[in-house]
Amino acid sequence: ITKLQYDKLDRLRKRIDDAHKPPQQQEVTTWLYDKSYKGLLDKVTSAQTTQQFTYDSLLRHRFTTQTALGQQFTLETTYDSYSRPQKTIYPTGLTVEQVYNQHGYLTAITDGKAQHPKTYWKALRQYSLYGLCRG
């Protein structure tokens, strides 16, 4: 049995897994929201891990730092001038870059290397400015 608790703005505040068991056997996860950034998610905490979220001046999610068993891992997201996700940098150092066409449609996902990028995913069809399929 899982119990969920929400705040007055209907945001998830607490999840209790195994709620039918005694309190010491329950798994509790809490969500905290940052009051200075208009209620953006600030931290998620459970018995084993903590996730801390950081935002830029445009309130875009930039970093997630997860702490587990005393180790920290950070995931970073960068954005292009249109606020579309541009690069995701994983704790291992792996970089994934999103490539868009002139109309703003995602056309490929690569490893982000300047010369000879490796393509992980590529759109099979091209779309026009109006969203019409061109092939």
JSON list of C-alpha atoms in Angstrom, two decimals:
[
{"chain": "A", "resi": 1, "resn": "ILE", "atom": "CA", "xyz": [0.00, 0.00, 0.00]},
{"chain": "A", "resi": 2, "resn": "THR", "atom": "CA", "xyz": [1.31, 3.42, -0.96]},
{"chain": "A", "resi": 3, "resn": "LYS", "atom": "CA", "xyz": [0.02, 6.67, 0.57]},
{"chain": "A", "resi": 4, "resn": "LEU", "atom": "CA", "xyz": [0.52, 10.00, -1.17]},
{"chain": "A", "resi": 5, "resn": "GLN", "atom": "CA", "xyz": [0.28, 13.42, 0.47]},
{"chain": "A", "resi": 6, "resn": "TYR", "atom": "CA", "xyz": [-0.12, 16.69, -1.43]},
{"chain": "A", "resi": 7, "resn": "ASP", "atom": "CA", "xyz": [0.17, 20.34, -0.43]},
{"chain": "A", "resi": 8, "resn": "LYS", "atom": "CA", "xyz": [-2.46, 23.05, -1.00]},
{"chain": "A", "resi": 9, "resn": "LEU", "atom": "CA", "xyz": [-1.15, 23.60, -4.54]},
{"chain": "A", "resi": 10, "resn": "ASP", "atom": "CA", "xyz": [-1.67, 19.89, -5.29]},
{"chain": "A", "resi": 11, "resn": "ARG", "atom": "CA", "xyz": [2.07, 19.19, -5.46]},
{"chain": "A", "resi": 12, "resn": "LEU", "atom": "CA", "xyz": [3.34, 15.87, -4.19]},
{"chain": "A", "resi": 13, "resn": "ARG", "atom": "CA", "xyz": [4.90, 16.33, -0.73]},
{"chain": "A", "resi": 14, "resn": "LYS", "atom": "CA", "xyz": [5.28, 12.82, 0.64]},
{"chain": "A", "resi": 15, "resn": "ARG", "atom": "CA", "xyz": [5.05, 9.23, -0.55]},
{"chain": "A", "resi": 16, "resn": "ILE", "atom": "CA", "xyz": [4.88, 6.42, 1.99]},
{"chain": "A", "resi": 17, "resn": "ASP", "atom": "CA", "xyz": [5.52, 2.97, 0.53]},
{"chain": "A", "resi": 18, "resn": "ASP", "atom": "CA", "xyz": [4.50, -0.06, 2.60]},
{"chain": "A", "resi": 19, "resn": "ALA", "atom": "CA", "xyz": [2.13, 2.20, 4.55]},
{"chain": "A", "resi": 20, "resn": "HIS", "atom": "CA", "xyz": [0.38, -0.85, 6.00]},
{"chain": "A", "resi": 21, "resn": "LYS", "atom": "CA", "xyz": [3.58, -1.82, 7.86]},
{"chain": "A", "resi": 22, "resn": "PRO", "atom": "CA", "xyz": [4.91, -0.35, 11.13]},
{"chain": "A", "resi": 23, "resn": "PRO", "atom": "CA", "xyz": [6.60, 3.09, 10.65]},
{"chain": "A", "resi": 24, "resn": "GLN", "atom": "CA", "xyz": [10.15, 1.70, 10.96]},
{"chain": "A", "resi": 25, "resn": "GLN", "atom": "CA", "xyz": [9.50, -0.61, 7.97]},
{"chain": "A", "resi": 26, "resn": "GLN", "atom": "CA", "xyz": [7.99, 2.05, 5.72]},
{"chain": "A", "resi": 27, "resn": "GLU", "atom": "CA", "xyz": [9.85, 3.74, 2.87]},
{"chain": "A", "resi": 28, "resn": "VAL", "atom": "CA", "xyz": [9.26, 7.51, 3.02]},
{"chain": "A", "resi": 29, "resn": "THR", "atom": "CA", "xyz": [10.14, 9.96, 0.24]},
{"chain": "A", "resi": 30, "resn": "THR", "atom": "CA", "xyz": [9.62, 13.72, 0.62]},
{"chain": "A", "resi": 31, "resn": "TRP", "atom": "CA", "xyz": [9.49, 16.50, -1.97]},
{"chain": "A", "resi": 32, "resn": "LEU", "atom": "CA", "xyz": [10.50, 20.06, -1.03]},
{"chain": "A", "resi": 33, "resn": "TYR", "atom": "CA", "xyz": [9.78, 23.11, -3.17]},
{"chain": "A", "resi": 34, "resn": "ASP", "atom": "CA", "xyz": [11.90, 26.25, -3.32]},
{"chain": "A", "resi": 35, "resn": "LYS", "atom": "CA", "xyz": [9.98, 29.28, -2.09]},
{"chain": "A", "resi": 36, "resn": "SER", "atom": "CA", "xyz": [12.32, 31.77, -3.80]},
{"chain": "A", "resi": 37, "resn": "TYR", "atom": "CA", "xyz": [11.86, 30.33, -7.31]},
{"chain": "A", "resi": 38, "resn": "LYS", "atom": "CA", "xyz": [8.10, 30.26, -7.58]},
{"chain": "A", "resi": 39, "resn": "GLY", "atom": "CA", "xyz": [7.64, 26.77, -6.23]},
{"chain": "A", "resi": 40, "resn": "LEU", "atom": "CA", "xyz": [10.12, 24.86, -8.36]},
{"chain": "A", "resi": 41, "resn": "LEU", "atom": "CA", "xyz": [11.16, 21.46, -7.07]},
{"chain": "A", "resi": 42, "resn": "ASP", "atom": "CA", "xyz": [14.19, 21.89, -4.82]},
{"chain": "A", "resi": 43, "resn": "LYS", "atom": "CA", "xyz": [14.89, 18.53, -3.23]},
{"chain": "A", "resi": 44, "resn": "VAL", "atom": "CA", "xyz": [13.67, 14.93, -3.12]},
{"chain": "A", "resi": 45, "resn": "THR", "atom": "CA", "xyz": [14.77, 12.93, -0.09]},
{"chain": "A", "resi": 46, "resn": "SER", "atom": "CA", "xyz": [14.43, 9.26, 0.82]},
{"chain": "A", "resi": 47, "resn": "ALA", "atom": "CA", "xyz": [16.24, 7.01, 3.29]},
{"chain": "A", "resi": 48, "resn": "GLN", "atom": "CA", "xyz": [19.05, 6.19, 0.84]},
{"chain": "A", "resi": 49, "resn": "THR", "atom": "CA", "xyz": [19.26, 9.14, -1.56]},
{"chain": "A", "resi": 50, "resn": "THR", "atom": "CA", "xyz": [18.85, 12.88, -1.92]},
{"chain": "A", "resi": 51, "resn": "GLN", "atom": "CA", "xyz": [18.32, 14.73, -5.19]},
{"chain": "A", "resi": 52, "resn": "GLN", "atom": "CA", "xyz": [19.00, 18.48, -5.26]},
{"chain": "A", "resi": 53, "resn": "PHE", "atom": "CA", "xyz": [17.74, 20.53, -8.24]},
{"chain": "A", "resi": 54, "resn": "THR", "atom": "CA", "xyz": [19.31, 23.77, -9.49]},
{"chain": "A", "resi": 55, "resn": "TYR", "atom": "CA", "xyz": [17.81, 26.23, -11.99]},
{"chain": "A", "resi": 56, "resn": "ASP", "atom": "CA", "xyz": [19.24, 29.06, -14.09]},
{"chain": "A", "resi": 57, "resn": "SER", "atom": "CA", "xyz": [18.05, 32.68, -14.23]},
{"chain": "A", "resi": 58, "resn": "LEU", "atom": "CA", "xyz": [15.36, 31.69, -16.77]},
{"chain": "A", "resi": 59, "resn": "LEU", "atom": "CA", "xyz": [14.08, 29.02, -14.33]},
{"chain": "A", "resi": 60, "resn": "ARG", "atom": "CA", "xyz": [15.25, 26.18, -16.56]},
{"chain": "A", "resi": 61, "resn": "HIS", "atom": "CA", "xyz": [16.40, 23.02, -14.85]},
{"chain": "A", "resi": 62, "resn": "ARG", "atom": "CA", "xyz": [20.24, 23.02, -15.07]},
{"chain": "A", "resi": 63, "resn": "PHE", "atom": "CA", "xyz": [21.62, 20.53, -12.55]},
{"chain": "A", "resi": 64, "resn": "THR", "atom": "CA", "xyz": [20.45, 17.49, -10.62]},
{"chain": "A", "resi": 65, "resn": "THR", "atom": "CA", "xyz": [22.86, 16.40, -7.91]},
{"chain": "A", "resi": 66, "resn": "GLN", "atom": "CA", "xyz": [22.11, 13.00, -6.44]},
{"chain": "A", "resi": 67, "resn": "THR", "atom": "CA", "xyz": [23.77, 11.83, -3.25]},
{"chain": "A", "resi": 68, "resn": "ALA", "atom": "CA", "xyz": [23.64, 8.11, -2.54]},
{"chain": "A", "resi": 69, "resn": "LEU", "atom": "CA", "xyz": [25.71, 6.16, -0.03]},
{"chain": "A", "resi": 70, "resn": "GLY", "atom": "CA", "xyz": [27.98, 9.17, 0.51]},
{"chain": "A", "resi": 71, "resn": "GLN", "atom": "CA", "xyz": [28.76, 9.71, -3.18]},
{"chain": "A", "resi": 72, "resn": "GLN", "atom": "CA", "xyz": [27.59, 12.64, -5.31]},
{"chain": "A", "resi": 73, "resn": "PHE", "atom": "CA", "xyz": [26.59, 12.43, -8.96]},
{"chain": "A", "resi": 74, "resn": "THR", "atom": "CA", "xyz": [25.65, 15.49, -11.04]},
{"chain": "A", "resi": 75, "resn": "LEU", "atom": "CA", "xyz": [23.60, 15.61, -14.24]},
{"chain": "A", "resi": 76, "resn": "GLU", "atom": "CA", "xyz": [23.82, 18.88, -16.21]},
{"chain": "A", "resi": 77, "resn": "THR", "atom": "CA", "xyz": [21.54, 20.22, -18.96]},
{"chain": "A", "resi": 78, "resn": "THR", "atom": "CA", "xyz": [22.42, 23.16, -21.22]},
{"chain": "A", "resi": 79, "resn": "TYR", "atom": "CA", "xyz": [20.01, 25.04, -23.48]},
{"chain": "A", "resi": 80, "resn": "ASP", "atom": "CA", "xyz": [20.19, 26.80, -26.83]},
{"chain": "A", "resi": 81, "resn": "SER", "atom": "CA", "xyz": [19.01, 30.38, -27.44]},
{"chain": "A", "resi": 82, "resn": "TYR", "atom": "CA", "xyz": [15.43, 29.09, -27.88]},
{"chain": "A", "resi": 83, "resn": "SER", "atom": "CA", "xyz": [15.50, 27.35, -24.46]},
{"chain": "A", "resi": 84, "resn": "ARG", "atom": "CA", "xyz": [15.49, 23.91, -26.03]},
{"chain": "A", "resi": 85, "resn": "PRO", "atom": "CA", "xyz": [17.65, 21.28, -24.33]},
{"chain": "A", "resi": 86, "resn": "GLN", "atom": "CA", "xyz": [20.98, 21.32, -26.14]},
{"chain": "A", "resi": 87, "resn": "LYS", "atom": "CA", "xyz": [23.33, 19.08, -24.17]},
{"chain": "A", "resi": 88, "resn": "THR", "atom": "CA", "xyz": [22.96, 16.64, -21.32]},
{"chain": "A", "resi": 89, "resn": "ILE", "atom": "CA", "xyz": [26.16, 15.82, -19.45]},
{"chain": "A", "resi": 90, "resn": "TYR", "atom": "CA", "xyz": [25.99, 12.67, -17.33]},
{"chain": "A", "resi": 91, "resn": "PRO", "atom": "CA", "xyz": [28.06, 11.95, -14.20]},
{"chain": "A", "resi": 92, "resn": "THR", "atom": "CA", "xyz": [30.19, 9.50, -16.21]},
{"chain": "A", "resi": 93, "resn": "GLY", "atom": "CA", "xyz": [31.23, 12.33, -18.55]},
{"chain": "A", "resi": 94, "resn": "LEU", "atom": "CA", "xyz": [29.03, 11.11, -21.40]},
{"chain": "A", "resi": 95, "resn": "THR", "atom": "CA", "xyz": [27.62, 14.08, -23.31]},
{"chain": "A", "resi": 96, "resn": "VAL", "atom": "CA", "xyz": [24.45, 13.80, -25.38]},
{"chain": "A", "resi": 97, "resn": "GLU", "atom": "CA", "xyz": [23.57, 16.64, -27.76]},
{"chain": "A", "resi": 98, "resn": "GLN", "atom": "CA", "xyz": [20.16, 17.35, -29.30]},
{"chain": "A", "resi": 99, "resn": "VAL", "atom": "CA", "xyz": [20.25, 18.66, -32.89]},
{"chain": "A", "resi": 100, "resn": "TYR", "atom": "CA", "xyz": [17.34, 20.69, -34.31]},
{"chain": "A", "resi": 101, "resn": "ASN", "atom": "CA", "xyz": [16.46, 21.72, -37.86]},
{"chain": "A", "resi": 102, "resn": "GLN", "atom": "CA", "xyz": [15.73, 25.29, -38.98]},
{"chain": "A", "resi": 103, "resn": "HIS", "atom": "CA", "xyz": [12.07, 24.84, -37.97]},
{"chain": "A", "resi": 104, "resn": "GLY", "atom": "CA", "xyz": [12.88, 23.75, -34.43]},
{"chain": "A", "resi": 105, "resn": "TYR", "atom": "CA", "xyz": [12.16, 20.03, -34.81]},
{"chain": "A", "resi": 106, "resn": "LEU", "atom": "CA", "xyz": [14.50, 17.55, -33.17]},
{"chain": "A", "resi": 107, "resn": "THR", "atom": "CA", "xyz": [16.40, 15.79, -35.97]},
{"chain": "A", "resi": 108, "resn": "ALA", "atom": "CA", "xyz": [19.17, 13.90, -34.18]},
{"chain": "A", "resi": 109, "resn": "ILE", "atom": "CA", "xyz": [20.76, 13.01, -30.89]},
{"chain": "A", "resi": 110, "resn": "THR", "atom": "CA", "xyz": [24.56, 12.72, -30.96]},
{"chain": "A", "resi": 111, "resn": "ASP", "atom": "CA", "xyz": [27.50, 12.33, -28.61]},
{"chain": "A", "resi": 112, "resn": "GLY", "atom": "CA", "xyz": [28.18, 16.07, -28.89]},
{"chain": "A", "resi": 113, "resn": "LYS", "atom": "CA", "xyz": [31.71, 15.81, -30.27]},
{"chain": "A", "resi": 114, "resn": "ALA", "atom": "CA", "xyz": [32.60, 18.65, -32.62]},
{"chain": "A", "resi": 115, "resn": "GLN", "atom": "CA", "xyz": [34.37, 16.49, -35.20]},
{"chain": "A", "resi": 116, "resn": "HIS", "atom": "CA", "xyz": [32.71, 13.29, -36.39]},
{"chain": "A", "resi": 117, "resn": "PRO", "atom": "CA", "xyz": [29.86, 13.08, -33.86]},
{"chain": "A", "resi": 118, "resn": "LYS", "atom": "CA", "xyz": [28.41, 9.63, -33.26]},
{"chain": "A", "resi": 119, "resn": "THR", "atom": "CA", "xyz": [24.66, 9.59, -33.92]},
{"chain": "A", "resi": 120, "resn": "TYR", "atom": "CA", "xyz": [22.54, 7.78, -31.33]},
{"chain": "A", "resi": 121, "resn": "TRP", "atom": "CA", "xyz": [19.19, 8.65, -32.90]},
{"chain": "A", "resi": 122, "resn": "LYS", "atom": "CA", "xyz": [18.11, 10.32, -36.15]},
{"chain": "A", "resi": 123, "resn": "ALA", "atom": "CA", "xyz": [14.66, 11.37, -37.33]},
{"chain": "A", "resi": 124, "resn": "LEU", "atom": "CA", "xyz": [13.56, 9.23, -40.25]},
{"chain": "A", "resi": 125, "resn": "ARG", "atom": "CA", "xyz": [11.23, 11.89, -41.60]},
{"chain": "A", "resi": 126, "resn": "GLN", "atom": "CA", "xyz": [11.63, 15.61, -42.13]},
{"chain": "A", "resi": 127, "resn": "TYR", "atom": "CA", "xyz": [8.89, 18.10, -41.25]},
{"chain": "A", "resi": 128, "resn": "SER", "atom": "CA", "xyz": [8.15, 21.49, -42.73]},
{"chain": "A", "resi": 129, "resn": "LEU", "atom": "CA", "xyz": [7.60, 24.73, -40.87]},
{"chain": "A", "resi": 130, "resn": "TYR", "atom": "CA", "xyz": [3.90, 23.79, -40.64]},
{"chain": "A", "resi": 131, "resn": "GLY", "atom": "CA", "xyz": [4.55, 20.32, -39.25]},
{"chain": "A", "resi": 132, "resn": "LEU", "atom": "CA", "xyz": [3.82, 18.56, -42.52]},
{"chain": "A", "resi": 133, "resn": "CYS", "atom": "CA", "xyz": [5.77, 15.39, -43.24]},
{"chain": "A", "resi": 134, "resn": "ARG", "atom": "CA", "xyz": [8.16, 15.71, -46.19]},
{"chain": "A", "resi": 135, "resn": "GLY", "atom": "CA", "xyz": [9.28, 12.15, -46.66]}
]
